[in-house]
Coordinates of C-alpha atoms and ligand atoms in Angstrom, one line a residue:
P1 CA 107.1 110.3 67.9
F2 CA 106.2 107.0 69.6
V3 CA 104.9 108.9 72.7
E4 CA 103.1 111.5 70.6
Q5 CA 100.9 108.8 69.0
L6 CA 99.8 107.2 72.2
A7 CA 96.1 107.5 73.0
V8 CA 95.0 108.9 76.4
Y9 CA 92.1 107.7 78.5
E10 CA 89.0 110.0 78.4
P11 CA 87.7 110.0 81.9
G12 CA 84.2 111.1 83.0
R13 CA 84.5 114.9 83.4
P14 CA 84.7 116.3 86.9
L15 CA 81.5 118.1 88.0
E16 CA 83.2 121.5 88.3
E17 CA 84.5 121.3 84.7
V18 CA 81.0 120.6 83.3
A19 CA 79.5 123.4 85.4
R20 CA 82.1 125.8 84.0
A21 CA 81.6 124.6 80.4
F22 CA 77.8 124.8 80.5
G23 CA 77.3 127.9 82.5
F24 CA 75.9 126.4 85.7
A25 CA 76.5 128.6 88.7
D26 CA 77.9 125.7 90.7
V27 CA 77.8 121.9 90.8
S28 CA 74.6 121.6 92.9
G29 CA 72.3 121.4 89.9
L30 CA 74.5 118.6 88.2
I31 CA 74.1 114.9 88.5
K32 CA 77.1 112.8 87.6
L33 CA 76.4 109.2 86.7
A34 CA 79.5 108.8 84.6
S35 CA 82.3 107.1 86.5
N36 CA 80.7 104.2 88.4
E37 CA 81.3 105.9 91.7
N38 CA 79.3 105.0 94.8
L39 CA 76.7 107.7 95.0
L40 CA 76.0 106.9 98.7
G41 CA 79.5 108.4 99.3
P42 CA 82.2 107.0 101.5
S43 CA 81.3 105.0 104.6
P44 CA 80.8 107.3 107.7
R45 CA 83.5 105.3 109.4
A46 CA 85.9 106.1 106.5
L47 CA 85.0 109.8 106.8
D48 CA 85.9 109.7 110.5
A49 CA 89.2 108.0 109.7
M50 CA 90.0 110.7 107.1
R51 CA 89.3 113.4 109.6
A52 CA 91.6 111.8 112.1
S53 CA 94.2 111.2 109.4
A54 CA 94.3 114.8 108.3
A55 CA 96.3 116.0 111.3
K56 CA 99.2 113.7 110.3
M57 CA 99.4 114.6 106.7
H58 CA 102.9 116.2 107.2
L59 CA 104.2 112.7 107.5
Y60 CA 105.0 110.3 104.6
P61 CA 102.7 107.3 104.5
D62 CA 103.7 103.7 105.4
G63 CA 104.7 102.5 101.9
G64 CA 104.1 98.9 102.9
C65 CA 100.5 99.7 104.0
H66 CA 101.2 97.5 107.0
Y67 CA 97.8 97.7 108.9
L68 CA 95.7 97.5 105.8
R69 CA 97.8 94.6 104.6
Q70 CA 97.3 92.7 107.8
E71 CA 93.6 93.3 107.9
L72 CA 93.0 92.4 104.3
A73 CA 95.2 89.3 104.5
A74 CA 93.1 88.1 107.5
R75 CA 89.8 88.9 105.8
L76 CA 90.8 87.2 102.5
G77 CA 92.6 84.3 104.1
V78 CA 95.9 85.0 102.3
E79 CA 99.4 85.9 103.5
P80 CA 100.4 89.5 103.7
A81 CA 103.0 88.7 101.0
N82 CA 100.1 87.9 98.6
L83 CA 99.1 91.6 98.5
V84 CA 100.3 94.6 96.5
F85 CA 98.9 98.1 96.8
G86 CA 98.5 100.8 94.3
A87 CA 97.2 104.4 93.9
G88 CA 94.0 102.8 92.5
S89 CA 94.1 99.4 90.9
N90 CA 94.9 101.1 87.7
E91 CA 98.4 101.7 89.0
I92 CA 98.8 98.0 89.5
I93 CA 97.9 97.5 85.8
E94 CA 100.8 99.7 85.0
F95 CA 103.1 97.7 87.2
L96 CA 102.0 94.6 85.3
G97 CA 103.0 96.4 82.1
H98 CA 106.4 97.3 83.5
V99 CA 107.1 93.7 84.5
F100 CA 105.6 91.6 81.8
L101 CA 105.2 93.7 78.6
G102 CA 107.5 95.0 76.0
P103 CA 108.1 94.9 72.2
G104 CA 107.4 91.4 70.8
T105 CA 104.9 90.6 73.5
N106 CA 101.1 90.8 73.5
I107 CA 98.1 90.9 75.8
V108 CA 94.8 89.1 75.1
M109 CA 91.6 91.0 76.0
A110 CA 88.0 91.2 75.1
S111 CA 87.4 93.9 72.5
Q112 CA 85.0 95.8 74.8
A113 CA 86.8 95.3 78.1
F114 CA 88.2 98.1 80.2
L115 CA 90.2 100.5 78.0
V116 CA 93.1 100.9 80.4
Y117 CA 94.5 97.4 79.5
R118 CA 94.8 98.5 75.9
L119 CA 96.5 101.8 76.8
V120 CA 99.0 100.2 79.1
A121 CA 99.9 97.6 76.5
A122 CA 100.4 100.4 74.0
A123 CA 102.6 102.4 76.4
F124 CA 104.9 99.3 76.8
E125 CA 104.9 98.7 73.0
A126 CA 103.0 95.4 73.4
K127 CA 100.4 94.3 70.9
V128 CA 96.8 93.9 71.8
V129 CA 95.0 90.7 70.6
D130 CA 91.4 91.7 70.5
V131 CA 88.8 89.0 71.0
P132 CA 85.2 89.9 70.0
M133 CA 82.6 89.5 72.7
R134 CA 79.6 87.3 72.6
D135 CA 76.3 89.0 73.7
H136 CA 78.5 91.7 75.3
A137 CA 80.2 89.1 77.5
H138 CA 83.8 87.7 77.4
D139 CA 84.1 84.8 75.0
L140 CA 86.5 82.7 77.1
D141 CA 86.9 79.9 74.5
A142 CA 87.9 82.4 71.8
M143 CA 90.2 84.1 74.3
L144 CA 92.0 80.9 75.0
R145 CA 92.4 80.2 71.2
A146 CA 93.8 83.7 70.8
I147 CA 96.7 83.1 73.1
T148 CA 100.1 82.9 71.3
P149 CA 103.6 82.1 72.5
Q150 CA 104.1 85.9 72.8
T151 CA 101.1 86.4 75.1
R152 CA 102.1 87.5 78.6
L153 CA 98.9 88.7 80.1
V154 CA 95.2 87.8 79.6
F155 CA 92.7 90.2 81.0
V156 CA 89.2 89.3 82.3
A157 CA 87.2 92.0 83.8
N158 CA 84.5 90.4 86.0
P159 CA 82.1 92.0 86.0
N160 CA 83.2 93.9 82.9
N161 CA 83.2 97.6 82.4
P162 CA 81.5 99.0 80.3
T163 CA 79.2 96.1 79.5
G164 CA 78.3 95.0 83.1
T165 CA 78.4 91.4 82.1
M166 CA 79.9 88.6 84.2
V167 CA 81.3 85.2 83.4
D168 CA 80.2 82.4 85.8
G169 CA 82.6 80.8 88.2
A170 CA 82.7 77.3 86.5
A171 CA 83.5 78.8 83.1
L172 CA 86.2 81.0 84.5
H173 CA 87.8 78.1 86.4
A174 CA 87.8 76.0 83.3
F175 CA 89.4 78.8 81.3
L176 CA 92.1 79.4 84.0
D177 CA 92.8 75.7 84.2
A178 CA 93.4 75.6 80.4
L179 CA 95.8 78.7 80.3
P180 CA 99.4 77.8 79.3
D181 CA 102.1 78.4 81.9
H182 CA 103.7 81.4 80.2
V183 CA 100.5 83.5 80.7
L184 CA 99.5 85.5 83.8
A185 CA 95.7 85.8 84.2
V186 CA 94.6 89.2 85.3
V187 CA 91.1 89.0 86.7
D188 CA 89.9 92.5 87.3
E189 CA 87.3 92.4 90.1
A190 CA 86.7 96.1 90.3
Y191 CA 82.9 95.6 90.9
I192 CA 82.9 92.1 92.5
E193 CA 81.9 93.4 95.9
L194 CA 78.7 94.8 94.4
V195 CA 77.7 91.3 93.3
D196 CA 75.7 89.1 95.6
P197 CA 78.4 87.1 97.6
A198 CA 76.8 83.8 96.5
A199 CA 77.5 84.7 92.9
Q200 CA 81.1 85.8 93.3
P201 CA 83.5 83.3 91.8
E202 CA 85.9 81.9 94.3
L203 CA 89.4 82.6 92.9
I204 CA 91.5 83.2 96.0
S205 CA 92.2 79.5 96.3
R206 CA 94.0 79.7 93.0
V207 CA 96.3 82.5 94.5
R208 CA 96.9 80.3 97.6
A209 CA 97.8 77.4 95.3
G210 CA 100.4 79.6 93.6
R211 CA 98.7 79.6 90.2
N212 CA 99.5 82.3 87.5
I213 CA 96.8 84.7 88.5
I214 CA 96.4 88.2 90.0
L215 CA 93.0 89.6 91.2
L216 CA 92.6 93.3 91.1
R217 CA 90.3 95.2 93.5
P218 CA 89.9 98.9 93.9
F219 CA 88.5 100.8 96.9
S220 CA 86.9 103.2 94.3
K221 CA 83.7 101.5 93.6
A222 CA 81.9 99.5 96.3
H223 CA 83.8 101.2 99.0
G224 CA 83.2 104.7 97.7
L225 CA 86.8 106.0 97.9
A226 CA 87.5 106.8 94.3
G227 CA 88.9 110.2 95.1
L228 CA 91.6 108.8 97.4
R229 CA 93.1 106.5 94.8
I230 CA 93.7 103.1 96.5
G231 CA 93.4 99.6 95.2
Y232 CA 95.1 96.2 95.6
G233 CA 96.1 93.1 93.9
I234 CA 96.0 89.5 95.2
A235 CA 98.7 87.3 93.7
P236 CA 101.3 84.6 94.5
P237 CA 104.2 86.1 96.4
G238 CA 106.6 85.7 93.4
V239 CA 104.3 87.9 91.3
V240 CA 103.9 90.4 94.0
A241 CA 107.7 90.7 94.5
L242 CA 108.1 91.4 90.8
L243 CA 105.4 94.2 90.8
E244 CA 107.0 95.7 93.9
K245 CA 110.1 96.5 91.9
F246 CA 108.2 99.2 90.1
R247 CA 106.2 100.6 93.0
Q248 CA 107.3 104.0 94.1
P249 CA 108.0 104.0 97.9
F250 CA 105.1 106.2 98.9
N251 CA 102.6 105.4 96.1
V252 CA 99.5 105.0 98.4
C253 CA 98.6 108.0 100.4
A254 CA 98.3 107.7 104.2
M255 CA 94.7 109.0 104.3
A256 CA 93.7 106.5 101.7
Q257 CA 95.2 103.7 103.8
D258 CA 93.3 104.8 106.9
A259 CA 90.1 105.3 105.1
A260 CA 90.3 101.9 103.4
L261 CA 90.9 100.2 106.7
A262 CA 87.8 101.8 108.2
A263 CA 85.7 101.1 105.1
L264 CA 86.5 97.4 105.3
A265 CA 85.0 97.3 108.8
D266 CA 81.7 98.9 107.6
E267 CA 79.8 95.9 106.3
E268 CA 76.5 97.8 106.7
H269 CA 77.6 100.4 104.2
L270 CA 78.5 97.8 101.7
V271 CA 75.1 96.1 102.1
R272 CA 73.3 99.5 101.7
T273 CA 75.4 100.1 98.6
R274 CA 74.5 96.7 97.1
T275 CA 70.8 97.5 97.7
L276 CA 71.1 100.9 96.2
V277 CA 72.7 99.4 93.1
R278 CA 70.2 96.6 92.8
D279 CA 67.3 99.0 93.1
G280 CA 68.9 101.4 90.6
L281 CA 69.4 98.7 88.0
A282 CA 65.8 97.5 88.4
F283 CA 64.6 101.1 88.0
F284 CA 66.6 101.7 84.9
E285 CA 65.7 98.4 83.3
E286 CA 62.0 99.1 83.9
G287 CA 62.3 102.6 82.5
F288 CA 64.3 101.4 79.4
R289 CA 61.6 98.8 78.7
R290 CA 58.9 101.5 79.0
L291 CA 60.8 103.7 76.6
G292 CA 61.4 100.8 74.2
L293 CA 65.2 101.0 74.6
D294 CA 67.5 98.0 74.4
Y295 CA 70.0 97.6 77.3
V296 CA 72.6 95.1 78.4
P297 CA 71.5 93.4 81.7
S298 CA 74.2 94.4 84.3
T299 CA 75.7 92.8 87.4
A300 CA 77.6 96.0 88.4
N301 CA 76.7 99.6 89.4
F302 CA 76.1 100.9 85.8
I303 CA 74.1 99.9 82.8
L304 CA 74.6 100.2 79.0
V305 CA 71.6 101.4 77.1
K306 CA 71.1 101.7 73.4
T307 CA 70.0 105.2 72.7
G308 CA 71.4 105.6 69.2
R309 CA 74.0 108.4 68.6
G310 CA 75.5 107.9 72.1
R311 CA 77.8 110.9 72.0
E312 CA 75.0 113.2 70.9
V313 CA 72.7 111.9 73.7
F314 CA 75.6 112.4 76.2
Q315 CA 76.0 116.0 75.1
Q316 CA 72.3 116.8 75.2
L317 CA 72.0 115.2 78.6
Q318 CA 75.0 117.3 79.8
R319 CA 73.1 120.5 78.8
L320 CA 70.3 119.3 81.1
G321 CA 72.8 118.8 83.9
I322 CA 73.1 115.0 83.7
I323 CA 76.5 113.5 83.0
V324 CA 76.6 110.0 81.6
R325 CA 79.4 108.3 79.7
P326 CA 79.6 107.9 75.9
V327 CA 81.2 104.6 75.0
D328 CA 82.2 105.1 71.4
A329 CA 85.8 104.6 72.4
Y330 CA 84.7 101.0 73.2
G331 CA 83.2 100.6 69.7
L332 CA 79.7 101.1 71.1
P333 CA 78.7 104.4 69.4
E334 CA 75.0 103.7 69.8
Y335 CA 75.1 103.3 73.6
V336 CA 75.7 105.4 76.7
R337 CA 76.7 104.0 80.0
I338 CA 74.8 105.2 83.1
T339 CA 76.0 104.7 86.7
T340 CA 73.3 103.8 89.1
G341 CA 72.8 106.7 91.7
T342 CA 70.3 107.5 94.3
A343 CA 66.6 107.1 93.5
A344 CA 66.3 110.8 92.9
Q345 CA 69.3 110.9 90.7
N346 CA 68.1 107.9 88.7
E347 CA 64.7 109.4 88.2
A348 CA 66.1 112.8 87.1
C349 CA 68.4 110.9 84.6
L350 CA 65.6 108.8 83.1
R351 CA 63.4 111.9 82.8
A352 CA 66.1 113.8 81.0
L353 CA 66.9 110.9 78.8
E354 CA 63.2 110.6 77.8
Q355 CA 63.2 114.3 77.0
V356 CA 66.3 114.2 74.9
L357 CA 65.1 111.2 73.0
A358 CA 61.7 112.7 72.4
G359 CA 63.4 115.9 71.1
A360 CA 65.7 113.9 68.9
K361 CA 62.9 112.2 67.0
P362 CA 62.1 113.8 63.6
Ligands
PLP1 C1 87.0 101.7 87.8 C2 87.8 100.5 87.3 C3 89.1 100.3 87.7 C4 89.9 101.3 88.3 O1 89.9 101.4 89.6 P1 90.8 102.3 90.4 O2 91.2 101.5 91.6 O3 90.0 103.5 90.8 O4 92.0 102.7 89.6 C5 89.7 99.1 87.2 N1 89.1 98.2 86.5 C6 87.8 98.4 86.1 C7 87.2 97.4 85.2 C8 87.1 99.6 86.4 O5 85.9 99.8 85.9

């Protein structure tokens, strides 16, 4: 009975599924701006690495991700023992649940932060202490006040999904300094590489200093490898060692490791991605203002826009071949979340949105 009542995550639907459901001949007429993927695609270097990798797919991967670990450690200025790898950073959130959560414990999170934290807490029978957001951003003071002796993890998604808001470095450091010792701070930096490097809070020094913190980073977003499922955590060695207890020996696929290593070396692709996202956000903001729609200014590769009746708008857009994300599961029934795509995709999306909203008016 306990398992039966657990909620499941509603992901953005795969293109093929939407094509089948809406009678499109194939996926070519569809535009998916629903899952914050990198619409430039993977780096060409990562593609080459995947092709080379294909020929050795009869072999199990290196469960320790040796080469990727060495490279990342060097780039980040940490020790290899500071890194833990998962099949997506979501898997690391699950490791955190295994290690730290159970009946009688709780997590503290913002009420409109990434849903997976909530689902993992529920799976491990931990309570969720919800902290309302302020102007769609984490209210760090309120989160600090919400911590109890039973709190094991406090989650800060920075930038946050689905709101796209970010807390600034000084406020984050003050919050982390004030956390009691029995709480591990989980700073989910899924979109941090899309942020202008000068605006990225510097948190790795806290890992080096052995503070109670883990930073989570996927290769799914900025690096464009969502389909391969690979992400990592940066934490003090003691925390990494605990998480490793729950890691299956071959959790990260070999092709993902090779592609991630190649993607790291492609700075140019990352810069092009940042530019695409910045241009996309500017385009949507301008368009929303023209249509008289409220939106939440974003620092990531997606934007929340207030359309009214978000799920209906999502469904009508889908009929037009545009897939966005309803966010009613986040308590935002009046909004949809739109991922920034290429210029042509963004234009098609805005045109369709305008059409849907015009039709919806009495
Ligand atoms: C997309 C996303 C993730 C998941 O990343 P994977 O590495 O693909 O599992 C984690 N956190 C946030 C906030 C995200 O938006």
